Short mmCIF file of the C-alpha atoms (twelve columns), coordinates in Angstrom:
data_MODEL
# 
_entry.id   MODEL 
# 
loop_
_atom_site.group_PDB 
_atom_site.id 
_atom_site.type_symbol 
_atom_site.label_atom_id 
_atom_site.label_alt_id 
_atom_site.label_comp_id 
_atom_site.label_asym_id 
_atom_site.label_seq_id 
_atom_site.Cartn_x 
_atom_site.Cartn_y 
_atom_site.Cartn_z 
_atom_site.pdbx_PDB_model_num 
ATOM 1   C CA . MET A 1   21.907 149.018 184.564 1 
ATOM 2   C CA . ALA A 2   22.636 147.135 181.362 1 
ATOM 3   C CA . GLU A 3   24.849 144.048 181.617 1 
ATOM 4   C CA . LYS A 4   28.545 144.768 181.167 1 
ATOM 5   C CA . HIS A 5   29.366 145.520 177.521 1 
ATOM 6   C CA . ILE A 6   32.567 146.296 175.649 1 
ATOM 7   C CA . ILE A 7   32.272 149.134 173.168 1 
ATOM 8   C CA . PHE A 8   34.839 149.803 170.414 1 
ATOM 9   C CA . PHE A 9   34.971 153.228 168.789 1 
ATOM 10  C CA . ASP A 10  36.619 154.198 165.536 1 
ATOM 11  C CA . ILE A 11  38.336 157.611 165.708 1 
ATOM 12  C CA . ASP A 12  38.095 159.669 162.512 1 
ATOM 13  C CA . GLY A 13  34.487 160.446 161.657 1 
ATOM 14  C CA . THR A 14  33.265 158.604 164.762 1 
ATOM 15  C CA . LEU A 15  34.858 159.970 167.938 1 
ATOM 16  C CA . LEU A 16  36.284 162.941 166.045 1 
ATOM 17  C CA . ASN A 17  34.370 165.312 163.774 1 
ATOM 18  C CA . GLU A 18  35.800 166.896 160.619 1 
ATOM 19  C CA . GLU A 19  37.620 169.482 162.729 1 
ATOM 20  C CA . LYS A 20  39.246 166.536 164.562 1 
ATOM 21  C CA . GLU A 21  37.518 167.477 167.799 1 
ATOM 22  C CA . VAL A 22  35.548 165.291 170.216 1 
ATOM 23  C CA . PRO A 23  32.037 166.696 170.705 1 
ATOM 24  C CA . ASP A 24  31.166 167.397 174.344 1 
ATOM 25  C CA . SER A 25  28.261 164.938 174.210 1 
ATOM 26  C CA . THR A 26  30.687 162.198 173.154 1 
ATOM 27  C CA . LYS A 27  33.110 162.961 175.985 1 
ATOM 28  C CA . LYS A 28  30.299 162.772 178.523 1 
ATOM 29  C CA . ALA A 29  28.858 159.602 176.976 1 
ATOM 30  C CA . ILE A 30  32.206 157.814 177.260 1 
ATOM 31  C CA . ALA A 31  32.660 158.957 180.867 1 
ATOM 32  C CA . ASP A 32  29.136 157.722 181.651 1 
ATOM 33  C CA . LEU A 33  29.808 154.342 179.994 1 
ATOM 34  C CA . LYS A 34  32.884 153.843 182.167 1 
ATOM 35  C CA . GLU A 35  31.027 155.011 185.252 1 
ATOM 36  C CA . ALA A 36  28.370 152.371 184.521 1 
ATOM 37  C CA . GLY A 37  31.051 149.662 184.513 1 
ATOM 38  C CA . HIS A 38  31.377 149.064 180.761 1 
ATOM 39  C CA . GLU A 39  34.685 148.509 178.956 1 
ATOM 40  C CA . VAL A 40  35.530 151.225 176.440 1 
ATOM 41  C CA . ALA A 41  38.106 150.712 173.685 1 
ATOM 42  C CA . ILE A 42  39.300 152.264 170.427 1 
ATOM 43  C CA . ALA A 43  39.518 150.516 167.029 1 
ATOM 44  C CA . THR A 44  41.329 152.658 164.482 1 
ATOM 45  C CA . GLY A 45  43.460 152.669 161.379 1 
ATOM 46  C CA . ARG A 46  45.741 155.188 163.047 1 
ATOM 47  C CA . ALA A 47  49.170 154.399 164.466 1 
ATOM 48  C CA . PRO A 48  49.409 154.454 168.284 1 
ATOM 49  C CA . PHE A 49  51.450 157.660 168.187 1 
ATOM 50  C CA . PHE A 50  48.635 159.331 166.224 1 
ATOM 51  C CA . PHE A 51  46.124 159.229 169.075 1 
ATOM 52  C CA . GLN A 52  48.011 159.228 172.357 1 
ATOM 53  C CA . SER A 53  46.536 162.573 173.434 1 
ATOM 54  C CA . LEU A 54  43.021 161.316 172.598 1 
ATOM 55  C CA . ARG A 55  43.547 158.205 174.740 1 
ATOM 56  C CA . GLU A 56  44.687 160.398 177.595 1 
ATOM 57  C CA . GLU A 57  41.790 162.825 177.146 1 
ATOM 58  C CA . LEU A 58  39.195 160.034 177.208 1 
ATOM 59  C CA . GLY A 59  40.987 157.770 179.676 1 
ATOM 60  C CA . ILE A 60  41.108 154.764 177.336 1 
ATOM 61  C CA . ASP A 61  43.954 152.230 177.626 1 
ATOM 62  C CA . THR A 62  42.612 149.408 175.424 1 
ATOM 63  C CA . TYR A 63  42.926 149.850 171.680 1 
ATOM 64  C CA . VAL A 64  43.148 148.134 168.328 1 
ATOM 65  C CA . CYS A 65  45.240 150.186 165.897 1 
ATOM 66  C CA . PHE A 66  46.875 149.917 162.473 1 
ATOM 67  C CA . ASN A 67  43.512 148.455 161.360 1 
ATOM 68  C CA . GLY A 68  43.880 145.480 163.686 1 
ATOM 69  C CA . GLN A 69  47.592 144.712 163.395 1 
ATOM 70  C CA . TYR A 70  48.603 146.022 166.838 1 
ATOM 71  C CA . VAL A 71  46.440 145.453 169.901 1 
ATOM 72  C CA . VAL A 72  46.843 146.775 173.432 1 
ATOM 73  C CA . TYR A 73  44.710 145.687 176.392 1 
ATOM 74  C CA . LYS A 74  44.899 147.892 179.496 1 
ATOM 75  C CA . GLY A 75  48.278 149.238 178.424 1 
ATOM 76  C CA . GLU A 76  49.838 145.849 177.540 1 
ATOM 77  C CA . VAL A 77  50.575 144.765 173.946 1 
ATOM 78  C CA . ILE A 78  48.717 141.487 173.342 1 
ATOM 79  C CA . TYR A 79  48.951 141.057 169.556 1 
ATOM 80  C CA . GLN A 80  51.193 142.142 166.687 1 
ATOM 81  C CA . ASN A 81  50.814 141.296 163.004 1 
ATOM 82  C CA . PRO A 82  53.422 143.094 160.875 1 
ATOM 83  C CA . LEU A 83  53.496 143.241 157.089 1 
ATOM 84  C CA . LYS A 84  55.616 140.589 155.366 1 
ATOM 85  C CA . SER A 85  58.959 142.356 155.080 1 
ATOM 86  C CA . ASP A 86  60.167 140.857 151.776 1 
ATOM 87  C CA . LEU A 87  56.900 141.653 149.995 1 
ATOM 88  C CA . LEU A 88  56.823 145.137 151.469 1 
ATOM 89  C CA . GLU A 89  60.327 145.735 150.130 1 
ATOM 90  C CA . ASP A 90  59.168 144.644 146.654 1 
ATOM 91  C CA . LEU A 91  56.089 146.852 146.886 1 
ATOM 92  C CA . ALA A 92  58.172 149.843 147.950 1 
ATOM 93  C CA . LYS A 93  60.534 149.450 144.993 1 
ATOM 94  C CA . GLU A 94  57.690 149.021 142.535 1 
ATOM 95  C CA . SER A 95  55.660 151.928 143.874 1 
ATOM 96  C CA . LEU A 96  58.722 154.161 143.784 1 
ATOM 97  C CA . ALA A 97  59.222 153.282 140.107 1 
ATOM 98  C CA . ASN A 98  55.562 154.258 139.555 1 
ATOM 99  C CA . GLU A 99  56.094 157.548 141.415 1 
ATOM 100 C CA . HIS A 100 53.724 156.433 144.169 1 
ATOM 101 C CA . PRO A 101 55.332 157.326 147.518 1 
ATOM 102 C CA . ILE A 102 55.037 155.119 150.590 1 
ATOM 103 C CA . VAL A 103 55.081 155.935 154.290 1 
ATOM 104 C CA . PHE A 104 56.270 153.086 156.528 1 
ATOM 105 C CA . MET A 105 54.601 152.979 159.941 1 
ATOM 106 C CA . GLY A 106 56.286 151.254 162.863 1 
ATOM 107 C CA . GLU A 107 55.288 150.995 166.493 1 
ATOM 108 C CA . GLU A 108 56.703 154.372 167.519 1 
ATOM 109 C CA . GLU A 109 57.189 156.459 164.386 1 
ATOM 110 C CA . MET A 110 56.798 156.658 160.619 1 
ATOM 111 C CA . LYS A 111 59.114 157.544 157.745 1 
ATOM 112 C CA . ALA A 112 58.535 158.313 154.070 1 
ATOM 113 C CA . ASN A 113 60.495 156.708 151.243 1 
ATOM 114 C CA . VAL A 114 60.596 160.029 149.359 1 
ATOM 115 C CA . PRO A 115 61.480 163.479 150.728 1 
ATOM 116 C CA . ASP A 116 59.034 166.362 151.054 1 
ATOM 117 C CA . HIS A 117 56.264 165.133 148.713 1 
ATOM 118 C CA . ASP A 118 53.198 167.360 148.194 1 
ATOM 119 C CA . VAL A 119 50.643 164.532 147.951 1 
ATOM 120 C CA . VAL A 120 51.967 162.929 151.141 1 
ATOM 121 C CA . LYS A 121 51.796 166.247 152.977 1 
ATOM 122 C CA . GLU A 122 48.289 166.983 151.686 1 
ATOM 123 C CA . SER A 123 46.927 163.585 152.755 1 
ATOM 124 C CA . LEU A 124 48.478 163.588 156.213 1 
ATOM 125 C CA . ALA A 125 47.408 167.207 156.759 1 
ATOM 126 C CA . SER A 126 43.783 166.017 156.563 1 
ATOM 127 C CA . LEU A 127 44.362 164.188 159.877 1 
ATOM 128 C CA . LYS A 128 45.389 167.483 161.525 1 
ATOM 129 C CA . ILE A 129 48.304 165.829 163.280 1 
ATOM 130 C CA . ASP A 130 51.216 167.988 164.333 1 
ATOM 131 C CA . MET A 131 54.042 165.667 163.393 1 
ATOM 132 C CA . SER A 132 57.042 166.108 161.135 1 
ATOM 133 C CA . LEU A 133 57.653 163.368 158.576 1 
ATOM 134 C CA . GLU A 134 61.243 162.388 157.991 1 
ATOM 135 C CA . HIS A 135 62.649 160.727 154.894 1 
ATOM 136 C CA . ASP A 136 64.178 157.259 155.306 1 
ATOM 137 C CA . PRO A 137 63.763 154.900 152.333 1 
ATOM 138 C CA . THR A 138 65.239 152.006 154.345 1 
ATOM 139 C CA . TYR A 139 63.078 152.433 157.451 1 
ATOM 140 C CA . ASN A 140 61.179 149.237 156.607 1 
ATOM 141 C CA . GLN A 141 64.336 147.135 156.749 1 
ATOM 142 C CA . GLY A 142 65.089 145.228 159.933 1 
ATOM 143 C CA . ARG A 143 62.026 146.333 161.908 1 
ATOM 144 C CA . ASP A 144 58.333 145.526 162.119 1 
ATOM 145 C CA . ILE A 145 56.099 147.670 159.915 1 
ATOM 146 C CA . PHE A 146 52.450 147.218 160.834 1 
ATOM 147 C CA . GLN A 147 50.912 149.380 158.143 1 
ATOM 148 C CA . SER A 148 52.023 151.476 155.217 1 
ATOM 149 C CA . LEU A 149 50.402 154.343 153.391 1 
ATOM 150 C CA . LEU A 150 50.595 154.103 149.613 1 
ATOM 151 C CA . PHE A 151 49.872 157.349 147.807 1 
ATOM 152 C CA . CYS A 152 48.048 156.887 144.535 1 
ATOM 153 C CA . GLU A 153 44.894 158.179 142.870 1 
ATOM 154 C CA . GLU A 154 41.603 156.300 143.071 1 
ATOM 155 C CA . GLY A 155 41.720 153.200 140.876 1 
ATOM 156 C CA . GLU A 156 45.507 153.060 140.678 1 
ATOM 157 C CA . GLU A 157 45.647 150.667 143.627 1 
ATOM 158 C CA . LYS A 158 44.106 147.939 141.441 1 
ATOM 159 C CA . PHE A 159 47.535 147.264 139.932 1 
ATOM 160 C CA . TYR A 160 48.926 146.528 143.390 1 
ATOM 161 C CA . GLU A 161 45.877 144.533 144.488 1 
ATOM 162 C CA . GLU A 162 46.384 142.128 141.597 1 
ATOM 163 C CA . LYS A 163 50.099 141.733 142.239 1 
ATOM 164 C CA . TYR A 164 50.241 141.634 146.054 1 
ATOM 165 C CA . SER A 165 47.532 139.290 147.310 1 
ATOM 166 C CA . ALA A 166 49.211 139.124 150.724 1 
ATOM 167 C CA . PHE A 167 48.162 142.738 151.330 1 
ATOM 168 C CA . ASN A 168 44.876 144.593 151.503 1 
ATOM 169 C CA . PHE A 169 44.710 148.102 150.083 1 
ATOM 170 C CA . VAL A 170 42.007 150.117 151.839 1 
ATOM 171 C CA . ARG A 171 41.351 153.669 150.725 1 
ATOM 172 C CA . TRP A 172 41.242 156.256 153.497 1 
ATOM 173 C CA . HIS A 173 41.859 159.416 151.453 1 
ATOM 174 C CA . PRO A 174 41.260 160.356 147.785 1 
ATOM 175 C CA . ARG A 175 45.021 160.133 147.261 1 
ATOM 176 C CA . SER A 176 46.069 157.366 149.638 1 
ATOM 177 C CA . VAL A 177 45.373 153.773 150.686 1 
ATOM 178 C CA . ASP A 178 46.307 151.848 153.831 1 
ATOM 179 C CA . VAL A 179 48.420 148.768 153.164 1 
ATOM 180 C CA . VAL A 180 47.718 146.027 155.729 1 
ATOM 181 C CA . PRO A 181 48.092 142.226 155.846 1 
ATOM 182 C CA . ALA A 182 45.372 140.550 153.793 1 
ATOM 183 C CA . GLU A 183 44.134 138.502 156.726 1 
ATOM 184 C CA . GLY A 184 44.145 141.474 159.082 1 
ATOM 185 C CA . SER A 185 41.256 143.772 159.990 1 
ATOM 186 C CA . LYS A 186 39.826 145.666 162.926 1 
ATOM 187 C CA . ALA A 187 37.519 142.678 163.495 1 
ATOM 188 C CA . VAL A 188 40.534 140.363 163.920 1 
ATOM 189 C CA . GLY A 189 42.183 142.772 166.350 1 
ATOM 190 C CA . ILE A 190 38.957 143.186 168.309 1 
ATOM 191 C CA . LYS A 191 38.669 139.402 168.719 1 
ATOM 192 C CA . LYS A 192 42.097 139.376 170.398 1 
ATOM 193 C CA . VAL A 193 40.611 141.647 173.071 1 
ATOM 194 C CA . THR A 194 37.222 139.973 173.423 1 
ATOM 195 C CA . ASP A 195 38.826 136.519 173.708 1 
ATOM 196 C CA . LEU A 196 40.427 137.717 176.952 1 
ATOM 197 C CA . LEU A 197 37.176 138.912 178.466 1 
ATOM 198 C CA . ASP A 198 34.226 137.108 179.935 1 
ATOM 199 C CA . ILE A 199 31.755 139.285 178.052 1 
ATOM 200 C CA . PRO A 200 29.307 137.396 175.819 1 
ATOM 201 C CA . ALA A 201 29.309 138.218 172.104 1 
ATOM 202 C CA . GLU A 202 25.846 139.759 172.286 1 
ATOM 203 C CA . ASN A 203 27.370 142.440 174.546 1 
ATOM 204 C CA . HIS A 204 30.029 143.483 172.036 1 
ATOM 205 C CA . VAL A 205 29.452 146.854 170.372 1 
ATOM 206 C CA . ALA A 206 31.299 148.759 167.626 1 
ATOM 207 C CA . PHE A 207 30.858 152.256 166.192 1 
ATOM 208 C CA . GLY A 208 32.398 153.189 162.827 1 
ATOM 209 C CA . ASP A 209 31.896 155.162 159.647 1 
ATOM 210 C CA . SER A 210 34.316 154.129 156.925 1 
ATOM 211 C CA . LEU A 211 35.607 151.418 154.604 1 
ATOM 212 C CA . ASN A 212 38.169 150.129 157.111 1 
ATOM 213 C CA . ASP A 213 35.264 149.520 159.519 1 
ATOM 214 C CA . LEU A 214 33.330 147.133 157.258 1 
ATOM 215 C CA . GLU A 215 34.583 143.888 158.841 1 
ATOM 216 C CA . MET A 216 33.912 144.984 162.400 1 
ATOM 217 C CA . LEU A 217 30.527 146.461 161.515 1 
ATOM 218 C CA . THR A 218 29.614 143.187 159.805 1 
ATOM 219 C CA . GLU A 219 30.925 140.796 162.455 1 
ATOM 220 C CA . ILE A 220 30.080 142.524 165.742 1 
ATOM 221 C CA . PRO A 221 26.468 141.854 166.766 1 
ATOM 222 C CA . ASN A 222 25.671 145.401 167.920 1 
ATOM 223 C CA . SER A 223 27.318 147.526 165.257 1 
ATOM 224 C CA . VAL A 224 26.458 151.163 164.704 1 
ATOM 225 C CA . ALA A 225 27.370 153.309 161.693 1 
ATOM 226 C CA . MET A 226 27.535 157.072 161.912 1 
ATOM 227 C CA . GLY A 227 24.807 158.932 160.019 1 
ATOM 228 C CA . ASP A 228 27.325 160.806 157.883 1 
ATOM 229 C CA . GLY A 229 29.422 157.685 157.267 1 
ATOM 230 C CA . HIS A 230 30.240 155.875 154.019 1 
ATOM 231 C CA . PRO A 231 27.160 154.244 152.426 1 
ATOM 232 C CA . ARG A 232 28.829 150.819 152.620 1 
ATOM 233 C CA . ALA A 233 29.475 151.286 156.346 1 
ATOM 234 C CA . LYS A 234 25.813 152.095 156.911 1 
ATOM 235 C CA . GLN A 235 24.828 149.050 154.876 1 
ATOM 236 C CA . ALA A 236 27.180 146.801 156.905 1 
ATOM 237 C CA . ALA A 237 26.045 147.979 160.330 1 
ATOM 238 C CA . LYS A 238 23.045 146.682 162.270 1 
ATOM 239 C CA . TYR A 239 22.079 150.210 163.315 1 
ATOM 240 C CA . VAL A 240 22.643 153.732 162.006 1 
ATOM 241 C CA . THR A 241 22.851 156.696 164.357 1 
ATOM 242 C CA . GLU A 242 23.094 160.450 163.716 1 
ATOM 243 C CA . ALA A 243 26.212 162.246 162.458 1 
ATOM 244 C CA . VAL A 244 29.148 162.892 164.792 1 
ATOM 245 C CA . ASN A 245 28.231 166.515 165.396 1 
ATOM 246 C CA . ASP A 246 24.552 165.682 165.941 1 
ATOM 247 C CA . ASP A 247 25.343 163.737 169.139 1 
ATOM 248 C CA . GLY A 248 25.641 160.540 167.093 1 
ATOM 249 C CA . ILE A 249 27.624 158.612 169.708 1 
ATOM 250 C CA . LEU A 250 25.292 159.545 172.558 1 
ATOM 251 C CA . LYS A 251 22.171 158.767 170.518 1 
ATOM 252 C CA . GLY A 252 23.600 155.456 169.314 1 
ATOM 253 C CA . LEU A 253 24.374 154.381 172.872 1 
ATOM 254 C CA . GLN A 254 20.874 155.414 173.951 1 
ATOM 255 C CA . MET A 255 19.445 153.411 171.062 1 
ATOM 256 C CA . LEU A 256 21.286 150.342 172.385 1 
ATOM 257 C CA . GLY A 257 20.027 150.999 175.915 1 
ATOM 258 C CA . LEU A 258 23.534 151.538 177.282 1 
ATOM 259 C CA . LEU A 259 22.867 155.099 178.435 1 
# 
């Protein structure tokens, strides 16, 4: 058996295919990893309430979410890094004036600052999540917001990037970007987990496919990009496996000698 490793998996485009399903080979691979004594975790841009059923299905209770701003180890919250509330309030007012809606994402739910907006609905529908989105333009006030979704066309985020250096704007959809703290990333969140564990760095593994995976694919020694992932993700990773639906997770783990 290989020495004990910890393996972090992105969700969309990595664990889940375009139909937002987990291939059978991936389910079995994760069960086999756990059976072999490895630690299995998730590292995602999603909010915790966006993947509870997936955690239950795969039996995973360690996860980095909101692109690294909220970290749970074996069911216990170990790290939180909310957006700066005063700057987020300014951003929300400015984006509203520019007709760019925002969704505020807290620990347990999310609210939009505009009601019933087509672009917001279209973007969130791509995640295939069955969740109603309520309108509350003051939801960001008086509570921690770990990530926001800013809805704007490609290139329009440059205006906000220049004005709000305390935030990173990471595109996840043709019509939307994640807004996260500038110093935050999946790699930062992952380190909060690995610092707790007596697992050497050379036994840390990460699988991802997208722009919000670049830091973890760059910084984790055994990083694997999905074959149908973003070109920059494949460039950042140490290894490239097959696409999700071509048993990419299983083949990547075999390539690393973990299965």
